[in-house]
Tab-separated table of C-alpha atoms in Angstrom:
chain	number	residue	atom	x	y	z
A	271	UNK	CA	-12.558	-10.494	-4.246
A	272	UNK	CA	-16.186	-11.711	-4.206
A	273	UNK	CA	-17.398	-8.311	-5.384
A	274	UNK	CA	-14.923	-8.217	-8.302
A	275	UNK	CA	-15.689	-11.455	-9.628
A	276	UNK	CA	-19.633	-11.195	-8.991
A	277	UNK	CA	-19.354	-14.456	-7.152
A	278	UNK	CA	-20.399	-16.370	-4.026
A	279	UNK	CA	-18.593	-18.218	-1.144
A	280	UNK	CA	-18.868	-22.023	-1.100
A	281	UNK	CA	-16.577	-22.616	1.762
A	282	UNK	CA	-13.861	-20.995	4.059
A	283	UNK	CA	-15.739	-17.926	4.704
A	284	UNK	CA	-13.608	-17.225	7.844
A	285	UNK	CA	-10.686	-16.623	5.641
A	286	UNK	CA	-12.116	-13.972	3.265
A	287	UNK	CA	-10.131	-11.289	4.917
A	288	UNK	CA	-6.774	-12.901	4.164
A	289	UNK	CA	-4.430	-11.146	1.679
A	290	UNK	CA	-3.772	-12.625	-1.508
A	291	UNK	CA	-0.350	-11.940	-3.266
A	292	UNK	CA	-0.702	-13.684	-6.569
A	293	UNK	CA	-3.128	-15.874	-8.675
A	294	UNK	CA	-2.490	-19.052	-10.509
A	295	UNK	CA	-4.501	-20.645	-13.180
A	296	UNK	CA	-4.950	-24.444	-12.651
A	297	UNK	CA	-4.610	-25.502	-16.305
A	298	UNK	CA	-1.814	-28.144	-16.039
A	299	UNK	CA	-1.080	-31.386	-14.526
A	300	UNK	CA	-1.183	-31.551	-10.671
A	301	UNK	CA	2.572	-32.125	-10.525
A	302	UNK	CA	3.289	-29.038	-12.655
A	303	UNK	CA	0.704	-26.961	-10.889
A	304	UNK	CA	2.190	-27.768	-7.479
A	305	UNK	CA	5.378	-25.567	-8.204
A	306	UNK	CA	3.111	-22.462	-8.541
A	307	UNK	CA	0.739	-22.904	-5.662
A	308	UNK	CA	1.990	-21.175	-2.603
A	309	UNK	CA	0.246	-19.908	0.664
A	310	UNK	CA	-1.430	-16.788	0.042
A	311	UNK	CA	-2.162	-17.540	-3.565
A	312	UNK	CA	-5.535	-17.731	-5.367
A	313	UNK	CA	-6.056	-20.856	-7.563
A	314	UNK	CA	-8.360	-20.127	-10.517
A	315	UNK	CA	-9.656	-23.397	-11.760
A	316	UNK	CA	-12.891	-24.924	-13.199
A	317	UNK	CA	-14.375	-28.367	-12.268
A	318	UNK	CA	-11.141	-30.157	-11.251
A	319	UNK	CA	-11.911	-31.350	-7.689
A	320	UNK	CA	-8.287	-32.757	-7.444
A	321	UNK	CA	-6.742	-29.289	-8.413
A	322	UNK	CA	-9.091	-27.640	-5.748
A	323	UNK	CA	-7.897	-30.058	-3.111
A	324	UNK	CA	-4.216	-29.570	-4.010
A	325	UNK	CA	-4.618	-25.844	-3.782
A	326	UNK	CA	-6.264	-25.825	-0.488
A	327	UNK	CA	-3.734	-28.255	1.133
A	328	UNK	CA	-0.882	-25.991	-0.213
A	329	UNK	CA	-2.489	-22.985	1.454
A	330	UNK	CA	-4.185	-21.310	-1.519
A	331	UNK	CA	-7.658	-20.069	-1.757
A	332	UNK	CA	-9.665	-21.360	-4.786
A	333	UNK	CA	-11.837	-19.660	-7.354
A	334	UNK	CA	-14.068	-21.870	-9.418
A	335	UNK	CA	-14.900	-20.544	-12.916
A	336	UNK	CA	-17.776	-21.453	-15.194
A	337	UNK	CA	-20.347	-21.730	-12.276
A	338	UNK	CA	-19.093	-25.064	-11.214
A	339	UNK	CA	-19.423	-26.465	-7.815
A	340	UNK	CA	-16.938	-28.339	-5.462
A	341	UNK	CA	-17.189	-31.446	-3.416
A	342	UNK	CA	-18.476	-31.506	0.294
A	343	UNK	CA	-15.084	-32.788	1.247
A	344	UNK	CA	-13.362	-29.656	-0.369
A	345	UNK	CA	-15.827	-27.428	1.362
A	346	UNK	CA	-15.213	-28.962	4.741
A	347	UNK	CA	-11.322	-28.699	4.168
A	348	UNK	CA	-11.837	-25.049	3.155
A	349	UNK	CA	-13.759	-24.337	6.337
A	350	UNK	CA	-11.127	-26.229	8.422
A	351	UNK	CA	-8.178	-24.352	6.908
A	352	UNK	CA	-10.029	-21.017	6.666
A	353	UNK	CA	-9.252	-20.754	3.073
A	354	UNK	CA	-12.117	-19.474	0.773
A	355	UNK	CA	-13.583	-21.512	-2.007
A	356	UNK	CA	-15.263	-18.805	-4.330
A	357	UNK	CA	-17.449	-19.320	-7.440
A	358	UNK	CA	-18.083	-17.247	-10.379
A	359	UNK	CA	-20.089	-17.836	-13.587
A	360	UNK	CA	-17.316	-16.197	-15.614
A	361	UNK	CA	-14.858	-18.219	-17.728
A	362	UNK	CA	-11.230	-18.296	-16.570
A	363	UNK	CA	-9.690	-15.653	-19.057
A	364	UNK	CA	-12.452	-13.058	-18.182
A	365	UNK	CA	-12.162	-13.620	-14.373
A	366	UNK	CA	-8.200	-13.479	-14.507
A	367	UNK	CA	-8.541	-10.173	-16.394
A	368	UNK	CA	-10.987	-8.753	-14.012
A	369	UNK	CA	-8.708	-9.593	-11.054
A	370	UNK	CA	-5.635	-8.308	-12.965
A	371	UNK	CA	-7.315	-5.121	-13.507
A	372	UNK	CA	-8.644	-4.689	-10.024
A	373	UNK	CA	-5.101	-5.440	-8.714
A	374	UNK	CA	-3.530	-2.888	-11.107
A	375	UNK	CA	-6.145	-0.141	-10.025
A	376	UNK	CA	-5.392	-0.966	-6.448
A	377	UNK	CA	-1.694	-0.447	-6.927
A	378	UNK	CA	-2.375	2.831	-8.795
A	379	UNK	CA	-4.455	4.017	-5.818
A	380	UNK	CA	-1.650	3.120	-3.327
A	381	UNK	CA	0.826	5.089	-5.447
A	382	UNK	CA	-1.129	8.294	-5.185
A	383	UNK	CA	0.535	9.677	-2.049
A	384	UNK	CA	-1.343	12.471	-0.340
A	385	UNK	CA	0.247	15.347	1.718
A	386	UNK	CA	-1.747	14.005	4.666
A	387	UNK	CA	0.004	10.652	4.315
A	388	UNK	CA	3.359	12.121	5.150
A	389	UNK	CA	2.375	15.219	7.244
A	390	UNK	CA	4.011	15.578	10.514
A	391	UNK	CA	2.494	18.024	13.093
A	392	UNK	CA	4.847	20.864	14.212
A	393	UNK	CA	5.153	19.369	17.633
A	394	UNK	CA	6.891	16.380	16.074
A	395	UNK	CA	8.980	18.413	13.648
A	396	UNK	CA	12.352	19.935	14.109
A	397	UNK	CA	12.082	23.632	13.303
A	398	UNK	CA	13.796	27.076	13.873
A	399	UNK	CA	12.511	30.325	14.913
A	400	UNK	CA	12.915	33.667	13.438
A	401	UNK	CA	15.151	34.555	16.291
A	402	UNK	CA	17.559	31.604	15.722
A	403	UNK	CA	20.921	32.120	14.030
A	404	UNK	CA	22.634	30.317	11.279
A	405	UNK	CA	24.672	28.786	13.963
A	406	UNK	CA	21.627	27.199	15.442
A	407	UNK	CA	20.708	25.937	11.907
A	408	UNK	CA	24.102	24.235	11.582
A	409	UNK	CA	23.849	22.589	14.975
A	410	UNK	CA	20.366	21.270	14.130
A	411	UNK	CA	21.427	20.144	10.744
A	412	UNK	CA	24.547	18.348	12.272
A	413	UNK	CA	22.345	16.636	14.895
A	414	UNK	CA	19.350	15.623	12.534
A	415	UNK	CA	21.110	15.017	9.297
A	416	UNK	CA	18.387	17.139	7.649
A	417	UNK	CA	18.993	20.245	5.511
A	418	UNK	CA	15.465	21.914	5.393
A	419	UNK	CA	13.401	23.180	8.300
A	420	UNK	CA	10.372	25.269	8.811
A	421	UNK	CA	10.786	28.565	10.479
A	422	UNK	CA	8.190	29.783	13.036
A	423	UNK	CA	7.503	33.188	14.616
A	424	UNK	CA	6.951	33.724	18.333
A	425	UNK	CA	3.229	32.575	17.845
A	426	UNK	CA	4.571	29.267	16.350
A	427	UNK	CA	3.111	30.012	12.982
A	428	UNK	CA	5.106	28.889	9.950
A	429	UNK	CA	6.570	32.019	8.195
A	430	UNK	CA	9.345	30.491	6.107
A	431	UNK	CA	11.585	27.655	5.228
A	432	UNK	CA	15.344	27.615	5.582
A	433	UNK	CA	17.624	25.325	3.569
A	434	UNK	CA	21.384	24.642	3.208
A	435	UNK	CA	21.399	26.901	0.052
A	436	UNK	CA	19.942	29.688	2.123
A	437	UNK	CA	22.935	29.670	4.766
A	438	UNK	CA	25.700	28.831	2.484
A	439	UNK	CA	28.579	31.371	2.914
A	440	UNK	CA	26.742	33.290	5.485
A	441	UNK	CA	28.189	34.100	9.018
A	442	UNK	CA	27.049	32.052	12.004
A	443	UNK	CA	25.770	35.072	13.722
A	444	UNK	CA	23.064	36.093	11.026
A	445	UNK	CA	19.521	35.522	11.926
A	446	UNK	CA	17.585	32.923	10.167
A	447	UNK	CA	14.838	35.401	9.460
A	448	UNK	CA	17.284	37.325	7.164
A	449	UNK	CA	18.023	34.253	4.934
A	450	UNK	CA	14.968	32.151	5.034
A	451	UNK	CA	12.474	31.844	2.124
A	452	UNK	CA	9.394	33.706	3.097
A	453	UNK	CA	5.899	32.571	2.547
A	454	UNK	CA	6.659	29.067	1.298
A	455	UNK	CA	4.093	27.348	-0.856
A	456	UNK	CA	1.245	25.998	1.195
A	457	UNK	CA	-0.935	22.838	0.514
A	458	UNK	CA	-3.670	20.982	2.144
A	459	UNK	CA	-3.526	17.448	3.422
A	460	UNK	CA	-5.769	16.299	0.717
A	461	UNK	CA	-3.436	17.599	-2.070
A	462	UNK	CA	-1.432	14.865	-3.858
A	463	UNK	CA	2.214	14.935	-2.945
A	464	UNK	CA	3.184	15.416	-6.588
A	465	UNK	CA	1.233	18.715	-6.472
A	466	UNK	CA	3.777	20.205	-3.871
């Protein structure tokens, strides 16, 4: 957060690693403000010492805009509660926009799921071999409630994939090797899941 706002820490440095789940702009009366300030939030406020104290006592970190300072008492309270008091020279609107943009960018980064994020090694995966039959597929499907499985050869190399569509209407004695989809598309762990 300090880097995002190009700011500095005035107190509560031990709480810098805490997660923040929302931010609140302290531009109302204390009574009205109290409804919005919750633990894990960030109060964005100017030179209102009373609002800074209220935020800290309610479990919120404080961001001072306009380059304003805080009181010694608020610094000590922040240190005691391990809730940061940060300061930036930007105005409230600018800093709120910067934080909002950074939060949105972070969510976008989280939404990009890579193959490596969901990859499971063969040792941890249920699979069939080329020598297995459709009866084996049905038993595995019944036990696991899955419908798609990798198919491996005797060297445990993936050579195909078998799905419910592949075995539909086929006799139990037929080998998986005869119905599987050969050479399925391959991806790397760094590929985006949507690429698959």
